[in-house]
Coordinates of C-alpha atoms and ligand atoms in Angstrom, one line a residue:
M1387 CA 66.2 -7.6 37.8
R1388 CA 66.1 -7.5 34.0
A1389 CA 68.9 -8.4 31.6
R1390 CA 71.0 -5.4 30.9
S1391 CA 74.4 -5.0 29.2
L1392 CA 77.3 -5.0 31.5
L1393 CA 78.7 -1.5 32.1
G1394 CA 82.5 -1.2 32.1
A1395 CA 83.0 -4.6 30.4
T1396 CA 86.0 -5.2 28.1
I1397 CA 85.6 -6.8 24.7
L1398 CA 87.8 -9.8 24.1
L1399 CA 88.0 -11.6 20.7
T1400 CA 88.3 -15.4 20.7
G1401 CA 88.4 -16.5 17.1
S1402 CA 85.3 -15.0 15.5
V1403 CA 83.5 -15.0 18.8
V1404 CA 82.9 -12.0 21.0
V1405 CA 83.0 -12.5 24.7
L1406 CA 82.3 -9.5 26.9
S1407 CA 84.1 -9.9 30.2
G1408 CA 84.4 -8.1 33.4
T1409 CA 86.7 -8.8 36.3
P1410 CA 87.2 -12.5 37.4
A1411 CA 84.0 -14.3 38.5
Q1412 CA 81.8 -11.6 37.2
A1413 CA 78.9 -12.1 34.9
A1414 CA 80.0 -12.3 31.3
S1415 CA 78.0 -11.8 28.1
L1416 CA 78.1 -14.3 25.3
A1417 CA 77.3 -13.7 21.6
T1418 CA 74.4 -15.9 20.6
G1419 CA 74.6 -18.2 17.6
A1420 CA 76.4 -21.4 16.6
R1421 CA 79.5 -22.1 18.6
S1422 CA 81.8 -24.8 19.9
L1423 CA 83.2 -24.9 23.4
E1424 CA 86.9 -25.8 23.8
S1425 CA 88.3 -26.9 27.1
V1426 CA 90.9 -24.6 28.7
S1427 CA 92.6 -27.4 30.6
H1428 CA 92.6 -29.7 27.5
P1429 CA 92.9 -27.6 24.4
G1430 CA 91.7 -29.5 21.3
R1431 CA 88.9 -31.2 23.3
Y1432 CA 85.4 -29.8 23.0
I1433 CA 82.1 -30.2 24.7
R1434 CA 80.0 -32.6 22.7
H1435 CA 77.2 -35.1 23.3
Q1436 CA 77.3 -38.8 22.6
D1437 CA 74.3 -41.0 23.3
S1438 CA 72.7 -37.9 24.8
L1439 CA 75.4 -37.5 27.5
G1440 CA 77.8 -34.6 27.7
R1441 CA 81.5 -35.4 27.1
L1442 CA 84.8 -33.7 26.4
D1443 CA 86.3 -35.2 23.3
P1444 CA 89.0 -34.3 20.7
V1445 CA 87.6 -32.7 17.6
T1446 CA 89.8 -32.0 14.6
A1447 CA 89.4 -31.0 11.0
S1448 CA 89.4 -34.6 10.0
S1449 CA 86.7 -35.6 12.6
T1450 CA 83.6 -37.1 11.1
A1451 CA 80.7 -34.8 10.2
Q1452 CA 78.7 -36.4 13.0
V1453 CA 81.3 -35.6 15.7
K1454 CA 81.5 -32.0 14.4
L1455 CA 77.7 -31.8 14.7
D1456 CA 77.7 -33.2 18.2
A1457 CA 80.3 -30.6 19.2
T1458 CA 78.3 -27.7 17.9
F1459 CA 75.7 -25.8 20.0
T1460 CA 73.7 -22.7 19.4
V1461 CA 74.0 -20.3 22.2
V1462 CA 70.5 -19.0 22.8
N1463 CA 68.5 -16.8 25.2
G1464 CA 68.3 -18.6 28.5
L1465 CA 65.2 -20.7 28.8
A1466 CA 64.8 -19.6 32.4
S1467 CA 66.2 -16.1 32.3
P1468 CA 67.3 -13.6 29.6
S1469 CA 70.3 -12.8 31.8
C1470 CA 71.7 -16.3 31.1
Y1471 CA 72.0 -18.8 28.3
S1472 CA 70.9 -22.1 27.0
F1473 CA 72.8 -24.3 24.6
Q1474 CA 70.8 -26.0 21.8
A1475 CA 72.3 -28.9 20.0
K1476 CA 71.9 -29.4 16.2
N1477 CA 69.3 -32.0 16.9
G1478 CA 67.1 -29.4 18.6
Q1479 CA 67.6 -30.6 22.2
F1480 CA 69.1 -28.6 25.0
L1481 CA 72.1 -29.2 27.2
R1482 CA 70.7 -29.6 30.8
H1483 CA 71.8 -31.2 34.1
R1484 CA 70.0 -34.1 35.7
D1485 CA 71.5 -36.0 38.6
W1486 CA 74.4 -33.6 38.2
R1487 CA 75.3 -35.1 34.9
L1488 CA 75.2 -33.0 31.7
R1489 CA 73.0 -34.4 29.0
L1490 CA 70.7 -33.5 26.1
D1491 CA 66.9 -33.4 26.5
T1492 CA 63.9 -32.1 24.8
N1493 CA 62.5 -28.9 26.3
T1494 CA 59.3 -29.7 28.2
G1495 CA 58.8 -26.0 29.0
D1496 CA 58.3 -26.6 32.7
P1497 CA 60.2 -24.5 35.2
T1498 CA 62.5 -27.4 36.3
F1499 CA 63.6 -28.2 32.8
R1500 CA 64.1 -24.6 31.9
G1501 CA 66.2 -24.0 35.1
D1502 CA 68.2 -27.2 34.5
A1503 CA 69.0 -26.1 31.0
T1504 CA 70.0 -22.5 31.8
F1505 CA 73.6 -21.5 32.6
C1506 CA 74.9 -18.1 33.5
A1507 CA 78.3 -17.0 32.2
V1508 CA 81.1 -15.8 34.4
D1509 CA 84.7 -15.2 33.6
G1510 CA 86.8 -18.3 33.1
S1511 CA 90.3 -19.0 34.4
V1512 CA 92.0 -17.4 31.4
A1513 CA 91.2 -14.3 29.4
G1514 CA 88.5 -14.9 26.8
S1515 CA 87.2 -18.0 28.5
V1516 CA 83.9 -18.5 30.4
S1517 CA 82.7 -20.7 33.1
L1518 CA 79.0 -21.7 33.2
T1519 CA 77.2 -21.6 36.5
S1520 CA 73.9 -23.4 36.9
Y1521 CA 70.8 -21.1 37.0
N1522 CA 69.0 -23.2 39.6
Y1523 CA 72.1 -24.3 41.5
P1524 CA 74.3 -21.2 41.3
A1525 CA 77.1 -22.7 43.5
R1526 CA 77.7 -25.4 40.8
R1527 CA 79.4 -25.1 37.4
I1528 CA 79.8 -27.2 34.3
R1529 CA 83.2 -29.0 34.6
H1530 CA 84.7 -32.1 33.0
R1531 CA 85.9 -35.1 35.0
D1532 CA 87.4 -38.1 33.2
F1533 CA 86.3 -36.4 30.0
T1534 CA 82.6 -36.5 31.0
L1535 CA 80.6 -33.4 31.9
W1536 CA 79.2 -32.8 35.4
L1537 CA 77.6 -30.0 37.3
D1538 CA 80.0 -29.8 40.3
T1539 CA 80.1 -27.5 43.3
Y1540 CA 82.7 -24.8 42.7
Q1541 CA 86.1 -25.3 44.3
D1542 CA 88.5 -22.5 44.5
T1543 CA 91.5 -24.4 43.1
A1544 CA 93.4 -23.9 39.9
A1545 CA 92.5 -27.3 38.6
F1546 CA 88.7 -26.8 39.2
R1547 CA 88.8 -23.4 37.6
A1548 CA 90.6 -24.7 34.5
D1549 CA 88.4 -27.8 34.2
S1550 CA 85.3 -25.6 34.3
S1551 CA 86.5 -23.0 31.8
F1552 CA 85.8 -23.1 28.1
R1553 CA 86.6 -20.9 25.1
L1554 CA 83.7 -20.3 22.7
T1555 CA 85.1 -20.9 19.3
T1556 CA 83.8 -20.9 15.7
A1557 CA 81.4 -23.7 15.3
W1558 CA 82.7 -27.0 14.0
A1559 CA 79.5 -27.4 12.1
P1560 CA 78.6 -23.8 11.0
R1561 CA 75.0 -23.1 10.1
T1562 CA 74.0 -23.6 6.5
S1563 CA 70.5 -22.2 6.6
K1564 CA 69.3 -18.6 6.8
N1565 CA 66.3 -19.4 9.1
P1566 CA 65.7 -19.1 11.9
V1567 CA 66.8 -15.5 11.9
L1568 CA 66.9 -15.3 15.7
P1569 CA 68.8 -18.0 17.5
G1570 CA 66.5 -19.9 20.0
L1571 CA 62.8 -20.0 20.6
F1572 CA 60.8 -16.9 19.6
A1573 CA 57.3 -16.9 18.2
D1574 CA 54.6 -14.5 16.9
P1575 CA 57.2 -12.1 15.3
H1576 CA 56.1 -8.6 14.6
I1577 CA 58.4 -7.0 12.1
A1578 CA 58.6 -3.3 11.5
S1579 CA 60.8 -0.7 9.8
F1580 CA 61.6 2.5 11.7
N1581 CA 64.1 5.1 10.5
G1582 CA 65.8 2.8 8.1
R1583 CA 66.2 -0.1 10.5
Y1584 CA 64.2 -3.3 10.8
Y1585 CA 62.9 -4.4 14.2
L1586 CA 61.5 -7.7 15.4
Y1587 CA 59.3 -8.0 18.4
P1588 CA 58.5 -11.7 19.2
T1589 CA 56.9 -13.7 22.0
T1590 CA 59.6 -15.4 24.1
D1591 CA 58.8 -19.1 23.5
G1592 CA 59.8 -22.4 25.1
Y1593 CA 57.3 -22.2 28.1
A1594 CA 54.7 -24.8 28.8
G1595 CA 51.3 -23.2 28.3
W1596 CA 53.0 -20.2 26.6
S1597 CA 53.5 -18.8 30.1
G1598 CA 56.4 -16.5 29.2
T1599 CA 56.7 -13.2 31.0
Y1600 CA 58.8 -10.8 29.0
Y1601 CA 59.5 -9.3 25.5
K1602 CA 62.8 -8.6 23.8
A1603 CA 63.5 -6.4 20.8
F1604 CA 65.9 -7.2 18.0
S1605 CA 67.1 -4.9 15.2
S1606 CA 68.9 -5.3 11.8
T1607 CA 69.8 -3.4 8.7
D1608 CA 69.9 -6.5 6.4
L1609 CA 67.3 -8.9 7.9
V1610 CA 70.1 -11.4 8.4
N1611 CA 72.3 -10.1 11.2
W1612 CA 70.1 -9.2 14.3
T1613 CA 71.2 -7.3 17.4
D1614 CA 69.5 -8.4 20.6
H1615 CA 68.4 -5.2 22.6
G1616 CA 67.5 -7.2 25.7
V1617 CA 64.2 -7.1 27.6
I1618 CA 62.0 -4.2 26.6
L1619 CA 59.0 -5.0 28.8
D1620 CA 58.7 -7.5 31.6
H1621 CA 55.3 -8.3 33.1
G1622 CA 56.8 -8.9 36.5
P1623 CA 58.0 -5.4 37.4
D1624 CA 56.4 -3.4 34.6
V1625 CA 52.7 -4.5 34.3
S1626 CA 50.5 -4.5 37.4
W1627 CA 47.6 -6.3 35.8
A1628 CA 49.4 -9.2 34.1
D1629 CA 51.9 -11.8 35.3
N1630 CA 52.3 -14.1 32.3
S1631 CA 51.0 -14.9 28.8
A1632 CA 53.4 -12.2 27.4
W1633 CA 52.2 -12.9 23.9
A1634 CA 52.4 -11.4 20.4
P1635 CA 53.6 -7.9 20.8
A1636 CA 53.1 -5.3 18.0
V1637 CA 54.7 -1.9 17.8
A1638 CA 53.5 1.2 16.0
T1639 CA 55.0 4.8 16.0
R1640 CA 53.3 8.2 16.1
N1641 CA 54.7 11.6 16.8
G1642 CA 58.1 10.3 17.6
R1643 CA 56.9 7.8 20.3
Y1644 CA 56.6 4.1 20.0
Y1645 CA 53.6 2.1 21.2
L1646 CA 53.8 -1.6 22.1
Y1647 CA 50.5 -3.5 22.2
F1648 CA 50.6 -6.8 24.0
S1649 CA 48.6 -9.6 25.6
G1650 CA 48.8 -10.6 29.3
G1651 CA 47.1 -12.7 31.9
L1652 CA 47.1 -13.2 35.6
A1653 CA 48.5 -16.4 37.2
S1654 CA 45.5 -16.6 39.6
G1655 CA 42.0 -15.0 39.9
N1656 CA 40.8 -13.7 36.5
T1657 CA 43.2 -15.5 34.3
A1658 CA 41.5 -14.4 31.0
K1659 CA 43.8 -12.6 28.7
Q1660 CA 43.6 -8.8 28.2
L1661 CA 45.4 -6.4 25.9
G1662 CA 47.7 -3.6 27.1
V1663 CA 49.7 -0.8 25.6
A1664 CA 53.1 0.5 26.6
V1665 CA 55.0 3.5 25.4
A1666 CA 58.6 4.4 24.8
D1667 CA 60.7 7.1 23.2
S1668 CA 62.8 4.6 21.3
P1669 CA 61.8 1.4 19.3
T1670 CA 64.0 -0.6 21.7
G1671 CA 62.4 0.8 24.8
P1672 CA 62.4 0.7 27.7
F1673 CA 58.6 0.6 27.4
R1674 CA 56.3 1.6 30.3
D1675 CA 52.7 0.6 30.7
A1676 CA 50.9 3.6 29.3
L1677 CA 47.6 3.1 31.2
G1678 CA 48.3 1.1 34.3
R1679 CA 45.3 -1.0 33.3
P1680 CA 44.3 -3.0 30.2
L1681 CA 43.5 -1.3 26.9
V1682 CA 41.0 -4.1 26.1
R1683 CA 39.5 -5.9 29.1
S1684 CA 38.8 -9.6 29.0
D1685 CA 35.1 -9.0 29.7
Q1686 CA 34.7 -6.0 27.4
F1687 CA 33.4 -7.7 24.3
S1688 CA 31.5 -11.0 24.1
G1689 CA 33.2 -13.9 22.3
G1690 CA 36.8 -14.6 21.5
Q1691 CA 40.0 -14.0 23.5
A1692 CA 41.5 -10.5 23.8
I1693 CA 45.0 -11.5 22.4
D1694 CA 47.1 -10.8 19.3
P1695 CA 46.9 -7.1 18.9
M1696 CA 48.1 -5.3 15.8
V1697 CA 48.0 -1.6 14.8
F1698 CA 48.0 -0.4 11.2
V1699 CA 48.6 3.3 10.6
D1700 CA 47.1 4.5 7.3
G1701 CA 48.7 7.1 5.0
D1702 CA 46.4 9.8 6.5
G1703 CA 47.8 9.1 10.0
Q1704 CA 44.7 7.3 11.3
A1705 CA 45.6 4.3 13.3
Y1706 CA 43.5 1.1 13.5
L1707 CA 43.7 -1.5 16.2
Y1708 CA 42.9 -5.2 15.3
W1709 CA 42.9 -8.1 17.7
G1710 CA 41.4 -11.4 18.8
Q1711 CA 41.4 -15.2 18.9
G1712 CA 38.2 -16.8 17.7
V1713 CA 36.7 -13.5 16.8
A1714 CA 38.6 -10.7 14.9
R1715 CA 37.8 -7.1 15.9
A1716 CA 38.9 -3.7 14.6
V1717 CA 38.5 -0.1 15.7
R1718 CA 39.9 3.3 15.0
L1719 CA 42.4 4.3 17.7
N1720 CA 42.2 7.8 19.0
A1721 CA 45.1 10.2 18.2
D1722 CA 46.7 9.4 21.6
M1723 CA 47.2 5.7 20.4
V1724 CA 46.0 4.5 23.8
S1725 CA 42.2 4.8 23.7
F1726 CA 39.3 4.1 21.4
D1727 CA 35.5 4.4 21.3
P1728 CA 34.2 1.0 22.4
A1729 CA 30.9 1.7 20.5
Q1730 CA 32.8 1.8 17.3
V1731 CA 34.4 -1.7 17.6
R1732 CA 33.5 -3.9 14.6
T1733 CA 33.7 -7.6 14.2
I1734 CA 35.5 -8.5 11.0
T1735 CA 36.1 -12.3 11.5
P1736 CA 37.0 -13.7 8.1
P1737 CA 36.5 -17.3 7.0
G1738 CA 38.6 -19.9 8.8
Y1739 CA 39.9 -17.3 11.2
N1740 CA 41.7 -18.3 14.3
E1741 CA 44.0 -15.5 15.4
A1742 CA 46.8 -13.1 14.6
P1743 CA 45.3 -10.4 12.3
F1744 CA 47.7 -8.3 10.3
V1745 CA 46.9 -5.4 8.0
F1746 CA 49.0 -3.6 5.5
K1747 CA 48.4 -1.5 2.3
R1748 CA 50.0 -1.7 -1.1
N1749 CA 49.1 0.3 -4.2
G1750 CA 45.9 1.5 -2.6
T1751 CA 44.7 -2.0 -1.7
Y1752 CA 44.3 -3.1 1.9
Y1753 CA 45.4 -6.6 2.9
L1754 CA 43.9 -8.3 5.9
M1755 CA 45.9 -11.5 6.8
W1756 CA 45.3 -14.0 9.7
S1757 CA 46.3 -17.4 11.0
Q1758 CA 44.1 -20.5 10.6
N1759 CA 44.1 -23.6 12.8
D1760 CA 45.8 -24.0 16.2
T1761 CA 49.4 -23.0 16.7
R1762 CA 50.1 -26.5 18.0
S1763 CA 49.0 -28.0 14.7
E1764 CA 51.4 -28.6 11.9
N1765 CA 48.6 -27.1 9.7
Y1766 CA 48.8 -23.7 11.3
Q1767 CA 48.8 -21.4 8.3
V1768 CA 48.2 -17.9 7.0
A1769 CA 45.3 -16.8 4.8
Y1770 CA 44.3 -13.3 3.5
A1771 CA 41.7 -11.1 2.0
T1772 CA 41.8 -7.8 0.2
G1773 CA 39.7 -4.7 0.8
T1774 CA 39.2 -1.1 -0.2
S1775 CA 39.5 0.4 3.3
P1776 CA 41.2 -0.6 6.6
L1777 CA 37.8 -1.8 7.9
G1778 CA 36.8 -3.7 4.7
P1779 CA 34.7 -4.9 3.1
W1780 CA 37.0 -7.9 2.4
T1781 CA 37.3 -10.3 -0.4
N1782 CA 38.7 -13.7 0.7
R1783 CA 41.8 -14.8 -1.2
G1784 CA 42.8 -18.0 0.4
V1785 CA 46.0 -19.5 2.0
V1786 CA 49.4 -18.0 1.2
L1787 CA 51.7 -19.6 3.7
Q1788 CA 51.7 -23.2 4.9
K1789 CA 53.9 -26.1 6.0
R1790 CA 56.5 -27.5 3.7
L1791 CA 57.0 -31.1 4.8
D1792 CA 59.8 -31.8 2.2
L1793 CA 62.0 -29.5 4.4
G1794 CA 60.5 -30.5 7.7
I1795 CA 58.8 -27.1 8.1
K1796 CA 55.6 -27.2 10.1
G1797 CA 53.2 -24.9 11.8
T1798 CA 53.9 -21.7 9.7
G1799 CA 51.8 -18.9 11.1
H1800 CA 51.4 -15.8 13.3
H1801 CA 53.1 -13.7 10.7
S1802 CA 53.7 -10.0 10.0
V1803 CA 54.8 -8.1 6.9
V1804 CA 57.3 -5.4 6.1
Q1805 CA 58.2 -3.4 3.0
A1806 CA 61.8 -2.7 2.3
P1807 CA 61.8 1.1 2.5
G1808 CA 61.6 2.9 -0.9
T1809 CA 61.1 -0.4 -2.8
D1810 CA 58.3 -2.8 -3.8
T1811 CA 60.1 -5.6 -2.0
W1812 CA 58.2 -7.2 0.8
Y1813 CA 59.1 -9.8 3.5
V1814 CA 57.0 -11.9 5.8
A1815 CA 58.2 -12.8 9.3
Y1816 CA 56.4 -15.8 10.8
H1817 CA 57.0 -18.6 13.3
R1818 CA 57.2 -22.3 12.7
F1819 CA 57.9 -25.4 14.8
A1820 CA 61.6 -25.1 15.6
V1821 CA 63.4 -27.3 13.1
P1822 CA 64.1 -30.1 13.7
A1823 CA 62.6 -30.9 17.1
G1824 CA 60.0 -28.2 17.9
D1825 CA 56.3 -28.1 18.5
G1826 CA 53.6 -25.6 19.3
T1827 CA 55.4 -24.2 22.3
N1828 CA 58.9 -24.6 20.9
R1829 CA 58.7 -22.2 17.9
E1830 CA 61.3 -20.2 16.0
T1831 CA 61.2 -17.1 13.8
A1832 CA 61.7 -17.2 10.1
I1833 CA 61.7 -14.5 7.3
D1834 CA 61.0 -15.1 3.6
R1835 CA 60.2 -13.0 0.6
M1836 CA 56.5 -12.2 -0.1
E1837 CA 55.8 -11.5 -3.8
F1838 CA 52.7 -10.2 -5.6
N1839 CA 51.1 -11.0 -8.9
A1840 CA 50.4 -8.2 -11.4
D1841 CA 46.7 -8.2 -10.2
G1842 CA 47.9 -7.5 -6.6
T1843 CA 47.2 -11.0 -5.3
I1844 CA 49.9 -12.5 -3.1
R1845 CA 51.9 -15.4 -4.5
P1846 CA 52.3 -18.5 -2.3
V1847 CA 55.2 -17.8 0.1
V1848 CA 58.0 -20.4 -0.2
P1849 CA 59.1 -21.2 3.3
S1850 CA 62.9 -21.8 3.5
L1851 CA 65.3 -23.4 5.9
Ligands
FUB2602 O1 52.4 -17.3 21.4 C1 51.2 -17.4 22.1 C2 50.0 -17.5 21.2 O2 50.2 -18.6 20.3 C3 49.7 -16.3 20.3 O3 49.1 -15.3 20.9 C4 48.9 -17.0 19.2 O4 48.8 -16.2 18.1 C5 49.7 -18.2 19.0 O5 50.7 -18.1 18.1

């Protein structure tokens, strides 16, 4: 069952925080972003961590900056399920239960950790409050006892209900940076502009071995405030030939329809990655597998992995498909957007290429961009070439986006580019190791300006927090 908005829910405002709530003990929907969680039974006390253990302590305006940081969590997409939530501390660790005690830990990406660090929201004991049930032990809820936090079996008493209810309030330590633009772990962002609105289509990250299974879509009018449109394609129910490795989606539009190109693999048997295409009538889906089989099979071309698809539609309406890890390939797509002539596929692997090809056009020049090095390396970076056609030939231009260690920014790659409609203003969306505690499977999505010199070359992108 996929995450869907709750029909018939009422909107309650608690401070600046929106809590969508149904009747008592029903699933509730939380706004993601930086929040603090105030106790219902002890107003003025907030969930915080100290020495990695969860506590319920007083926090006031005169509390130290550290206490305010420790009492601030970012509500993010559930590590185990998009129907639920995880709570990321400012140090990058996640609130999880272990031995029934609430504590902070680093996400290992394995199913046990993700389950232990995922909580589903149900109505709390008073209007506007929530109670957080465990994803993997649904009969248990986060509650405080002697001002320490535990995962206890639900008891139908007024005291238990109050001790396990919290109001999400404005964060004691509000965010001071513009990136990441999406709360939580999302990688390989494909950014696009359709009908005056920006869209982001990322890989859902935080899984060991990048074993995620579903894609979400987000949209924005200002590149700052993003609306989560929920799951738009889920390999489990929606794709017969792929279970996992839901990687690096890219969306293109033609004739009023939207085509989502994606990678997928099987958990057993032939686990090699393949490319698929799904179609929808809206940029936020729901998408359905257009072919019921891969668009590019794992065994179809020799060398490289069939991952990281990207489609560029030229001004004459001709669409081109690019893809590949290790080897970069390109081909004209047929007008149906879901087929091509295999005999016409070209290898266009540029120097230092690893993966994530991306093509756009500006002032008659075609730009081919790609990621170098391994996504687990802090040296993951973006380089580019320019050409006179969507298929080259290409002139290598070097690296334009790389780590910025003075700000703790590492592993900047798997990017995409969007032009602000009607302007010559361009933006690059990319992922990086989550700041401060991320790595190659705990990545987050950032957006920065991408500027050009008078000769059309791209200026080095300045990654920002
Ligand atoms: O997110 C999974 C894989 O990691 C992508 O397909 C690659 O481009 C790399 O970012």
